[in-house]
Coordinates of C-alpha atoms and ligand atoms in Angstrom, one line a residue:
X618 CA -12.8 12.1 33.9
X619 CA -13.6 14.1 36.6
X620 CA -10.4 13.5 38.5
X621 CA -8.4 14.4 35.1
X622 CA -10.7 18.1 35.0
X623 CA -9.3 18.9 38.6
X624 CA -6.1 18.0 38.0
X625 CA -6.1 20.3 34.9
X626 CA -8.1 23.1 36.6
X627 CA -5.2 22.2 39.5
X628 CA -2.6 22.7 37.6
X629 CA -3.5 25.7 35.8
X630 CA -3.9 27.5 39.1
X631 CA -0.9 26.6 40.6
X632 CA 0.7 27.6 37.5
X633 CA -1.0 31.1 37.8
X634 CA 0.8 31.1 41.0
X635 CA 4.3 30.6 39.7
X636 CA 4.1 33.2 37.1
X637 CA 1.9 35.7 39.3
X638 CA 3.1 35.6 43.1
X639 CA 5.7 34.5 45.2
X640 CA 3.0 32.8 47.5
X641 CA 0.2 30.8 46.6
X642 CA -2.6 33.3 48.1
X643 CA -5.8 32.8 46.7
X644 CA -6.0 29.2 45.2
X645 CA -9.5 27.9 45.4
X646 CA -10.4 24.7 46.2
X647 CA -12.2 23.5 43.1
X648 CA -15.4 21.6 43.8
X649 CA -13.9 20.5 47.6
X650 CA -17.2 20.2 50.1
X651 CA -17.7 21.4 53.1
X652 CA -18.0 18.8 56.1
X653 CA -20.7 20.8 58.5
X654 CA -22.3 17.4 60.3
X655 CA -21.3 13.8 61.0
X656 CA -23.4 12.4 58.1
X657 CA -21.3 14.8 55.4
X658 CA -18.4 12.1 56.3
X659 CA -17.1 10.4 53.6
X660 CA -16.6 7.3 56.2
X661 CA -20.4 7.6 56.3
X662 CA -20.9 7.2 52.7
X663 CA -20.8 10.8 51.3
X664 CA -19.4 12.3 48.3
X665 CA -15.3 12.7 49.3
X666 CA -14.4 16.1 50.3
X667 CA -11.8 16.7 47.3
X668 CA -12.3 14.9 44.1
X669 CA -8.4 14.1 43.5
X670 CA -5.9 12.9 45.9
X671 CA -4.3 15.9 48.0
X672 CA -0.7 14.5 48.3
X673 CA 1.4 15.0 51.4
X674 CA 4.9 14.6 48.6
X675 CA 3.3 16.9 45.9
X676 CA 6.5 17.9 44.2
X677 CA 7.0 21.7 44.0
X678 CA 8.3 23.1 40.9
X679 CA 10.1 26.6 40.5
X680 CA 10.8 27.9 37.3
X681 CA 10.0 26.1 34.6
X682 CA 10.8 28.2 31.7
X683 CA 13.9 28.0 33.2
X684 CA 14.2 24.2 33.3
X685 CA 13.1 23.9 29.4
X686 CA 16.1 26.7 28.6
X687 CA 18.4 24.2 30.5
X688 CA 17.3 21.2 28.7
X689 CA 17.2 23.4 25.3
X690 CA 21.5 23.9 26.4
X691 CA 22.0 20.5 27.9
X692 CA 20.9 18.6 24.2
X693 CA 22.9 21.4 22.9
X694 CA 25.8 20.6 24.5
X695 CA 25.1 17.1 24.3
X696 CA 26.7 16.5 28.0
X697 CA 24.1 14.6 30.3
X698 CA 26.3 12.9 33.0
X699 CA 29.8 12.8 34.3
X700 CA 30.3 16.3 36.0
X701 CA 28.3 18.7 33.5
X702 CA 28.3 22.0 34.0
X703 CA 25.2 22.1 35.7
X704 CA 25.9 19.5 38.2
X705 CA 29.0 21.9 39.5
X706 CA 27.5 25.0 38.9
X707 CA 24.2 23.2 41.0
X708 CA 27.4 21.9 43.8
X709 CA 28.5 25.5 43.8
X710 CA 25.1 26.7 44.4
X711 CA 24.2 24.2 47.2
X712 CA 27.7 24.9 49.2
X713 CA 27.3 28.8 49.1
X714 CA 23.9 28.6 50.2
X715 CA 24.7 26.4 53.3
X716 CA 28.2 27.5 54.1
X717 CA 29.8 24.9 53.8
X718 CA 33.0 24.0 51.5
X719 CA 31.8 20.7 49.6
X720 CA 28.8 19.5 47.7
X721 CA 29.3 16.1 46.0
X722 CA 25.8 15.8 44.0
X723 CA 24.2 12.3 44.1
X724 CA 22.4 10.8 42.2
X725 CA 19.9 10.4 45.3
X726 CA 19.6 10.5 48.4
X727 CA 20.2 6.7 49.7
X728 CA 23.5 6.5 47.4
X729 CA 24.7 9.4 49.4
X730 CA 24.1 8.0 52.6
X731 CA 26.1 4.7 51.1
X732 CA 29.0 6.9 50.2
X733 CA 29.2 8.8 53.3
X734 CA 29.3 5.5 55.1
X735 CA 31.8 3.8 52.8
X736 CA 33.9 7.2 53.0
X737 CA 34.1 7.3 57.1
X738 CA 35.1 4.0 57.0
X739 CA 32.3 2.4 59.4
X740 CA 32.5 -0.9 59.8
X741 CA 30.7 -3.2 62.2
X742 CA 27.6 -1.6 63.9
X743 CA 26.0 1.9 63.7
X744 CA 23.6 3.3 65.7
X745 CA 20.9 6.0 64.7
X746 CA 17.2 5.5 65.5
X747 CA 14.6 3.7 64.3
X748 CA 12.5 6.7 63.8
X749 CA 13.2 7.6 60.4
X750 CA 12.4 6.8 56.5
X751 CA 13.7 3.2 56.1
X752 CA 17.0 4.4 53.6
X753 CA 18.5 5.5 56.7
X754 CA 18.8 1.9 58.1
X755 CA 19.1 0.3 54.5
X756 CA 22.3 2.1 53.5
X757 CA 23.9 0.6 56.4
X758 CA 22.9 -2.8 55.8
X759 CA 23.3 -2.6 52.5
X760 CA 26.9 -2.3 53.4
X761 CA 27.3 -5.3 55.5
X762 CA 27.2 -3.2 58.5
X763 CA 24.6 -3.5 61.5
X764 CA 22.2 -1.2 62.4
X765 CA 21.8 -0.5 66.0
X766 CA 18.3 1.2 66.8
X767 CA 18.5 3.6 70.0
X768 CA 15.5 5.4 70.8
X769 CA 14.1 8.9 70.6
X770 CA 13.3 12.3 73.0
X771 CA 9.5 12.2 72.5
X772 CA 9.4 16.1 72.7
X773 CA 11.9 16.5 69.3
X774 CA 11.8 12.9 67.9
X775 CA 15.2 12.7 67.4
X776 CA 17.9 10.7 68.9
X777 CA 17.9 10.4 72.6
X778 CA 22.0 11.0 73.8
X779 CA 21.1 8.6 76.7
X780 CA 20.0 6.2 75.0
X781 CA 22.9 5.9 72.3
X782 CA 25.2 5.7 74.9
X783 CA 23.7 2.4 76.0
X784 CA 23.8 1.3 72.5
X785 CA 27.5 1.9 72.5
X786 CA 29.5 -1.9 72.1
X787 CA 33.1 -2.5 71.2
X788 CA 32.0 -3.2 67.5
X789 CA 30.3 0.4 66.9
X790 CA 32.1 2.0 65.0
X791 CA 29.9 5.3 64.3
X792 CA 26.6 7.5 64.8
X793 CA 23.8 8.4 62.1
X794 CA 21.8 11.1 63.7
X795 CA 19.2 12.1 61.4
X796 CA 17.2 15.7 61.5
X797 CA 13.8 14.3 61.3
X798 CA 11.2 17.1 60.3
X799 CA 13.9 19.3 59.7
X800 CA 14.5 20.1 63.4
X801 CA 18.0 19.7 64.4
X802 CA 19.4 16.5 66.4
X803 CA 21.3 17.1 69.6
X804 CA 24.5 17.4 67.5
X805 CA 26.3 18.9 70.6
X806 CA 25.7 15.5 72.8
X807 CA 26.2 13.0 70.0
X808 CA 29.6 14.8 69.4
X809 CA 30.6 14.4 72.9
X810 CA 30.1 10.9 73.1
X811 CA 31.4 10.3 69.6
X812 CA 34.7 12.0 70.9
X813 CA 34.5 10.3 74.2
X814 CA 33.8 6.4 72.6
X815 CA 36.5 7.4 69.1
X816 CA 33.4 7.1 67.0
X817 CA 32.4 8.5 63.6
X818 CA 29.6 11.0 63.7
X819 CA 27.4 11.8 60.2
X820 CA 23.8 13.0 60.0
X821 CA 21.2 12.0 57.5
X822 CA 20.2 15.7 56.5
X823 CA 17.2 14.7 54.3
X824 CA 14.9 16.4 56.1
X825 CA 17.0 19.8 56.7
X826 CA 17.7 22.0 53.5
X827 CA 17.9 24.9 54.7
X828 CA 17.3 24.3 58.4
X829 CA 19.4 25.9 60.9
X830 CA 20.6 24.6 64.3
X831 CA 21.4 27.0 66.7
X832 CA 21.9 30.0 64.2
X833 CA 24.1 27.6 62.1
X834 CA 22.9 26.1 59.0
X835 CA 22.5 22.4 59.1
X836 CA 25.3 21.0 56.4
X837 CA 28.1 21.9 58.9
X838 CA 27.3 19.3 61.3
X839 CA 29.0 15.9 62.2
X840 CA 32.2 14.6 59.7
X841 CA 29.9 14.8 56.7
X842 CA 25.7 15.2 56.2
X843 CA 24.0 13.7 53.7
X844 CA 20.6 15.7 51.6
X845 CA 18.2 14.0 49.9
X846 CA 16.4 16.4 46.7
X847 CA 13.9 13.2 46.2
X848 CA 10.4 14.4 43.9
X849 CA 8.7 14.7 47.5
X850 CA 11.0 17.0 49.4
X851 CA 10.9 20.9 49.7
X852 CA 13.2 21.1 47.2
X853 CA 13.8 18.7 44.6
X854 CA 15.8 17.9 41.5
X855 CA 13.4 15.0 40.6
X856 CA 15.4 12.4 42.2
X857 CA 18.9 13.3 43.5
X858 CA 21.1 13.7 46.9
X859 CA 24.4 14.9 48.2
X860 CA 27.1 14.8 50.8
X861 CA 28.0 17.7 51.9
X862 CA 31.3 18.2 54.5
X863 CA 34.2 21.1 55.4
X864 CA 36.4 18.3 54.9
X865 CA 38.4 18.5 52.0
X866 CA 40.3 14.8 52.0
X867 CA 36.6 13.5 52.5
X868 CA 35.1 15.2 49.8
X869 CA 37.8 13.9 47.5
X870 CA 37.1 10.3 48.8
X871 CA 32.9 10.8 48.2
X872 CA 33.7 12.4 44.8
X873 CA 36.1 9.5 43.6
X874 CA 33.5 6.8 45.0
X875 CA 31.1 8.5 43.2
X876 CA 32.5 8.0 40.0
X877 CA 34.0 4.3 40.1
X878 CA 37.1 5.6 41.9
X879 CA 38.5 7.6 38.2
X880 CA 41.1 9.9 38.6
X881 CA 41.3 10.9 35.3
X882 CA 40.9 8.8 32.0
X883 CA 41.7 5.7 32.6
X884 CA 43.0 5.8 35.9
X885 CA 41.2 4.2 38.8
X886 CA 42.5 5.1 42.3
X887 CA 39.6 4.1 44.5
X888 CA 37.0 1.6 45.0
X889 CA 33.6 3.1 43.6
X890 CA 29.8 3.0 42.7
X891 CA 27.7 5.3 40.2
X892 CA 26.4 7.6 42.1
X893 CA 26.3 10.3 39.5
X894 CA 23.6 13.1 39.4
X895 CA 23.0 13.6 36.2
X896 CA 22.5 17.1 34.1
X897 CA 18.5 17.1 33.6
X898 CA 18.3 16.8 37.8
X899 CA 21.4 19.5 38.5
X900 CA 19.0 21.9 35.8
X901 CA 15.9 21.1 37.6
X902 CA 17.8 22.0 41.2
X903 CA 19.2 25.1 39.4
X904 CA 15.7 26.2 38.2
X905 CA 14.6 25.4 41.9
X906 CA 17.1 27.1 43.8
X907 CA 15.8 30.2 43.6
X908 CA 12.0 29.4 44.2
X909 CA 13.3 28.3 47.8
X910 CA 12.0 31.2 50.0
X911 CA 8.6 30.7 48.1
X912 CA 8.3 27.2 48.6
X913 CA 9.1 27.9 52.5
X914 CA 6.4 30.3 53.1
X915 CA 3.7 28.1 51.4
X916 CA 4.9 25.5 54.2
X917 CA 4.6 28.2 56.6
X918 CA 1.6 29.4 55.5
X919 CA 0.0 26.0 55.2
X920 CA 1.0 25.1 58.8
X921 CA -0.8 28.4 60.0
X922 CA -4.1 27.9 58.6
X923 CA -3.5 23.8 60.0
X924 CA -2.8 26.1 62.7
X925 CA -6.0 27.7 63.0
X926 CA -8.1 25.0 61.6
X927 CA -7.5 22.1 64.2
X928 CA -7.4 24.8 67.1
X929 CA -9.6 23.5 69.9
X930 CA -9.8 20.1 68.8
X931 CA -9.0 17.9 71.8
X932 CA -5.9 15.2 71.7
X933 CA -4.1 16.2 68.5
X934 CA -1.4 19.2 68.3
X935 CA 1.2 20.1 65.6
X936 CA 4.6 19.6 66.3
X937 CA 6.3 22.9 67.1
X938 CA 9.4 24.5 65.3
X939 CA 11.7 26.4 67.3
X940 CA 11.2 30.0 65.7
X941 CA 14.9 31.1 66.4
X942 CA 15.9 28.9 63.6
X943 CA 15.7 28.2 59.9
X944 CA 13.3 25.6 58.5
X945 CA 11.5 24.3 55.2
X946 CA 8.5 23.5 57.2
X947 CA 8.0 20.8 54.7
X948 CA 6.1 18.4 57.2
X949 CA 2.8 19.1 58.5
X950 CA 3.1 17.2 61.9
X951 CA -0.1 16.1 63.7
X952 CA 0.5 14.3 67.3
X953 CA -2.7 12.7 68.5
X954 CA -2.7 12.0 72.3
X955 CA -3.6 7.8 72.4
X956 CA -5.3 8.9 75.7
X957 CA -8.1 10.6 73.9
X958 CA -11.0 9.8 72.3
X959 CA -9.7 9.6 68.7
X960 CA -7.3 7.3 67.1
X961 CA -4.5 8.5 64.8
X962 CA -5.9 5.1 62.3
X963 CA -9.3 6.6 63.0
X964 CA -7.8 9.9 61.8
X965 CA -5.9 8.7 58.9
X966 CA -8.8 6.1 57.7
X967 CA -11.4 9.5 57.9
X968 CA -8.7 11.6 55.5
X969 CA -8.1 9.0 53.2
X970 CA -12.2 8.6 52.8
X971 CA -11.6 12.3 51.8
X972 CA -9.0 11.7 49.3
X973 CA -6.5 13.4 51.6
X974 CA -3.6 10.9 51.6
X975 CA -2.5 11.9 55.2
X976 CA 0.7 9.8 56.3
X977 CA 1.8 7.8 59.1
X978 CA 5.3 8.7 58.1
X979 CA 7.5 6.9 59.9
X980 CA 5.3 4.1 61.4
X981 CA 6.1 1.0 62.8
X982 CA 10.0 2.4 63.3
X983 CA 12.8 0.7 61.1
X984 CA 12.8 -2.0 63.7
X985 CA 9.3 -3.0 63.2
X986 CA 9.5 -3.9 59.3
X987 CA 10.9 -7.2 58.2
X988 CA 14.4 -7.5 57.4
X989 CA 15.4 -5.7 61.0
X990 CA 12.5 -7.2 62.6
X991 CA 13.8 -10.8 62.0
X992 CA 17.4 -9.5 63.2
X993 CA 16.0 -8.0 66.6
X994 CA 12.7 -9.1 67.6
X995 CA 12.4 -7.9 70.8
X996 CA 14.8 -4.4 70.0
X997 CA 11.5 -2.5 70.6
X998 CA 11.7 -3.2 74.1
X999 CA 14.4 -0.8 74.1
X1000 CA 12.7 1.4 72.3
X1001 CA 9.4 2.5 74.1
X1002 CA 9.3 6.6 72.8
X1003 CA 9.9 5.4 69.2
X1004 CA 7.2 2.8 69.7
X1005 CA 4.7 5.3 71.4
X1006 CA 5.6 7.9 69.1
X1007 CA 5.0 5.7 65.8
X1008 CA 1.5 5.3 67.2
X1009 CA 0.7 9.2 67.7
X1010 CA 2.0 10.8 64.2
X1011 CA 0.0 11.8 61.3
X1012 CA 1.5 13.8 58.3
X1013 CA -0.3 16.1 56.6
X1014 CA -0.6 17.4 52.9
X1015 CA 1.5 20.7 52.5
X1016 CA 3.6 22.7 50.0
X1017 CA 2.7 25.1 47.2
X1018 CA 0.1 23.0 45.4
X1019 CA -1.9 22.7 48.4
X1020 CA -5.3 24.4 48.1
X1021 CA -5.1 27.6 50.6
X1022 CA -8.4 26.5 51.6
X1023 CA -7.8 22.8 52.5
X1024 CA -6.3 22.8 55.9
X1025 CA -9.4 24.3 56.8
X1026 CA -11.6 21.3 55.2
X1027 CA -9.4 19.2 56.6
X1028 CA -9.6 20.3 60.3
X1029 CA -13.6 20.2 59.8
X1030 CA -13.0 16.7 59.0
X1031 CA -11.3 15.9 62.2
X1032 CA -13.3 18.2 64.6
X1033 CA -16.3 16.6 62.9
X1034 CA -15.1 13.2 63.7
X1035 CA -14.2 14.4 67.2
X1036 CA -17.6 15.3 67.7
X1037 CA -18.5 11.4 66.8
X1038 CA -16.4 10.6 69.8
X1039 CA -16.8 12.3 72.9
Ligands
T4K555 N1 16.7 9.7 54.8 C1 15.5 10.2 55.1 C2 15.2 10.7 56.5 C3 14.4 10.3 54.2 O1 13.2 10.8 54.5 C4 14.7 9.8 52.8 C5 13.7 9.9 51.8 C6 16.0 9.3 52.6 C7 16.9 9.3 53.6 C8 16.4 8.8 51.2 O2 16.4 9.8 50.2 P1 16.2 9.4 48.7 O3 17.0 8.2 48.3 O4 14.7 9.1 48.5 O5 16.6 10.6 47.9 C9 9.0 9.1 50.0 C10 10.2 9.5 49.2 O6 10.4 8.5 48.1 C11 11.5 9.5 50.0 O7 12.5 10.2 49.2 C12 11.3 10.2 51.3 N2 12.5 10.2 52.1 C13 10.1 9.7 52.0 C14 9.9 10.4 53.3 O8 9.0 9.8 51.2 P2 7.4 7.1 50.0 O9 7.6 5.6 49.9 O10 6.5 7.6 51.1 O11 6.9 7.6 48.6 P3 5.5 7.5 47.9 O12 5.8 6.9 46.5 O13 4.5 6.9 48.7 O14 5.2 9.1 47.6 C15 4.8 9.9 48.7 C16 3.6 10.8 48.2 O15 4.1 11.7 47.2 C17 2.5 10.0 47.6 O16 1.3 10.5 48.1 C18 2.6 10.3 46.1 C19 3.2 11.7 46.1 N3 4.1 11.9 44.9 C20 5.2 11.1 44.8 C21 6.1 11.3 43.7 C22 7.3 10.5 43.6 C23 3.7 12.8 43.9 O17 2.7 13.4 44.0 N4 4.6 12.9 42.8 C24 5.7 12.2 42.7 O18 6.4 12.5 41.7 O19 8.8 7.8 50.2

């Protein structure tokens, strides 16, 4: 009962929000506790510091009048699927705001990745890294192909150049480089030796709506990049993806897969899956669109106050952002030194106590869970950043339903806990 009263007395504020602001200023933190001393701990048998679960993939959602006048045209209309006018008004939307010529909506983001793959024509083996949300490895194996895990830069946690090249055999046939946090992969190096080895280059983008990379907005990158508009991302259209490429004979290809290869009533011209977005997702993403900027500067926001709330606090930092670019901020980043007095499990067993459902996003690696595990059991020998850096990483709740005053609980937690371990 008391878990459904916050969520109301949740949702009504963030609801103020939306109709009032552009930036969720002043939303209290009903009934949350302070933690002052070691023995207000909710490890050590206290009251939790927040009565509901503070979620690190609360979805964020923009207009919703909007949405309902959508869904009021859409039953209207009666067209739900198969190229609505939202999906290509939403494809329109989503090109002009990256710069680049084609969006091919998805139904999500995994499907996109499978298309992509299919369209490029890999074959064989595929390397990306094992650092990343487990789709990224799936959709290749899902297509008979093998993934090939090279390791990470500790400093960006994406793909290490060096390391791919040593990954490189005469059955590779391509590159996934994926944008992890939304910071941009070394796309200049992993073009190079995609040009130098005749390889396919595609980035998993899933991360990186409306990230930049060197002034340039990611979505330009590679042959084709694939966007993921899951429920838990920045921006989302409930469940949904898309590939997104300047190359017109490739966009053709991912729009024909998309839609069991028809060309037209009853006329199939190409192999194909459904990998439709359908009209009630494109409306969402069209009622979101515009509630982007807002979205980003409650990320911003929330990583400030983390900011200023875990300042001081030996053996954990945030991961940076490179200010001269674009970003969605949507992960909160903790990096806890394992040289220091606290664990990372120590960290994210204390949250959880707390109802703060803190992630170890994306721990073991890829290589560590089962099906590639019994592929390559010793790959991680090859892999000692991803391995270090899968022990190190904790994600933290963000985004616009996040209480302005929880990072600040939340550091109290872990400098608290700090104190317990000198
Ligand atoms: N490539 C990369 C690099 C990705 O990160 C992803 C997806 C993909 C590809 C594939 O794209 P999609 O096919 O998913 O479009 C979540 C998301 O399901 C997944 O989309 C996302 N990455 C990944 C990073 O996070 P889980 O297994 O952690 O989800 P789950 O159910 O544990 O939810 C996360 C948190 O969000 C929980 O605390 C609950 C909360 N939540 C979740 C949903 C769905 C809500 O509060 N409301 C909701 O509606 O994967």
């Amino acid at each position: 009962m008391a878990e459904y009263r916050f969520a109301q007395l949740h949702h009504q504020l963030a609801r103020v929000k939306l109709v009032n602001t552009s930036v969720l200023q002043d939303v209290a933190v009903p009934e949350a506790k302070r933690i002052r001393s070691v023995a207000d701990l909710a490890i050590n048998g206290a009251r939790p510091a927040f009565p509901a679960p503070l979620h690190v993939g609360r979805p964020n959602i923009g207009n919703h009048e909007m949405f309902k006048k959508l869904m009021a045209d859409m039953f209207e209309r009666r067209w739900f699927s198969n190229d609505g006018p939202f999906v290509r008004e939403f494809e329109e939307r989503v090109a002009a705001y990256l710069g680049v010529k084609h969006c091919v909506a998805m139904c999500n983001g995994t499907i996109a990745l499978e298309i992509a793959i299919r369209a490029l024509g890999l074959t064989g083996e595929v390397i990306l890294p094992s650092w990343t949300f487990i789709a990224t490895a799936h959709a290749l194996h899902w297509q008979g192909i093998t993934p090939v895990f090279a390791d990470i830069d500790p400093g960006t946690h994406n793909l290490d150049p060096d390391s791919v090249r040593r990954m490189i055999t005469p059955r590779t046939s391509g590159i996934i480089g994926v944008h992890l946090w939304g910071r941009g992969a070394p796309v200049a190096e992993l073009q190079a030796i995609a040009d130098e080895h005749g390889l396919q280059l595609m980035f998993d983008a899933a991360h990186a709506f409306g990230c930049s990379l060197d002034g340039r907005m990611i979505g330009n990158f590679g042959r084709v990049e694939t966007l993921s508009f899951h429920a838990t991302k920045f921006f989302n259209t409930f469940e949904g993806g898309a590939t997104v490429t300047n190359d017109d004979e490739l966009a053709e290809t991912m729009r024909l897969m998309r839609n069991f290869g028809f060309a037209g009533l009853d006329n199939v011209i190409h192999p194909g899956t459904n990998g439709k977005m359908i009209e009630p997702c494109a409306a969402m993403g069209l009622a979101n669109l515009d509630y982007i900027d807002t979205v980003i500067a409650a990320n911003r926001r929330n990583l400030d106050h983390y900011a200023a709330a875990l300042a001081g606090i030996p053996g954990v930092r945030l991961i940076n952002f490179d200010p001269r670019e674009r970003n969605n901020f949507q992960y909160a980043v903790l990096e806890v030194d394992p040289a220091g007095s606290l664990s990372r499990d120590a960290i994210v067993a204390a949250l959880h106590a707390e109802n703060i459902l803190a992630r170890k996003y994306f721990w073991p690696g890829c290589h560590r869970m089962k099906p590639y595990r019994q592929i390559f059991p010793n790959v991680g020998l090859l892999l000692p950043n991803t391995e270090q850096v899968s022990e190190r990483v904790v994600v933290l709740p963000s985004g616009t339903t996040l209480p302005a005053g929880a990072p600040m609980i939340i550091g109290d937690v872990i400098r608290t806990l700090a104190r317990t371990r000198p």
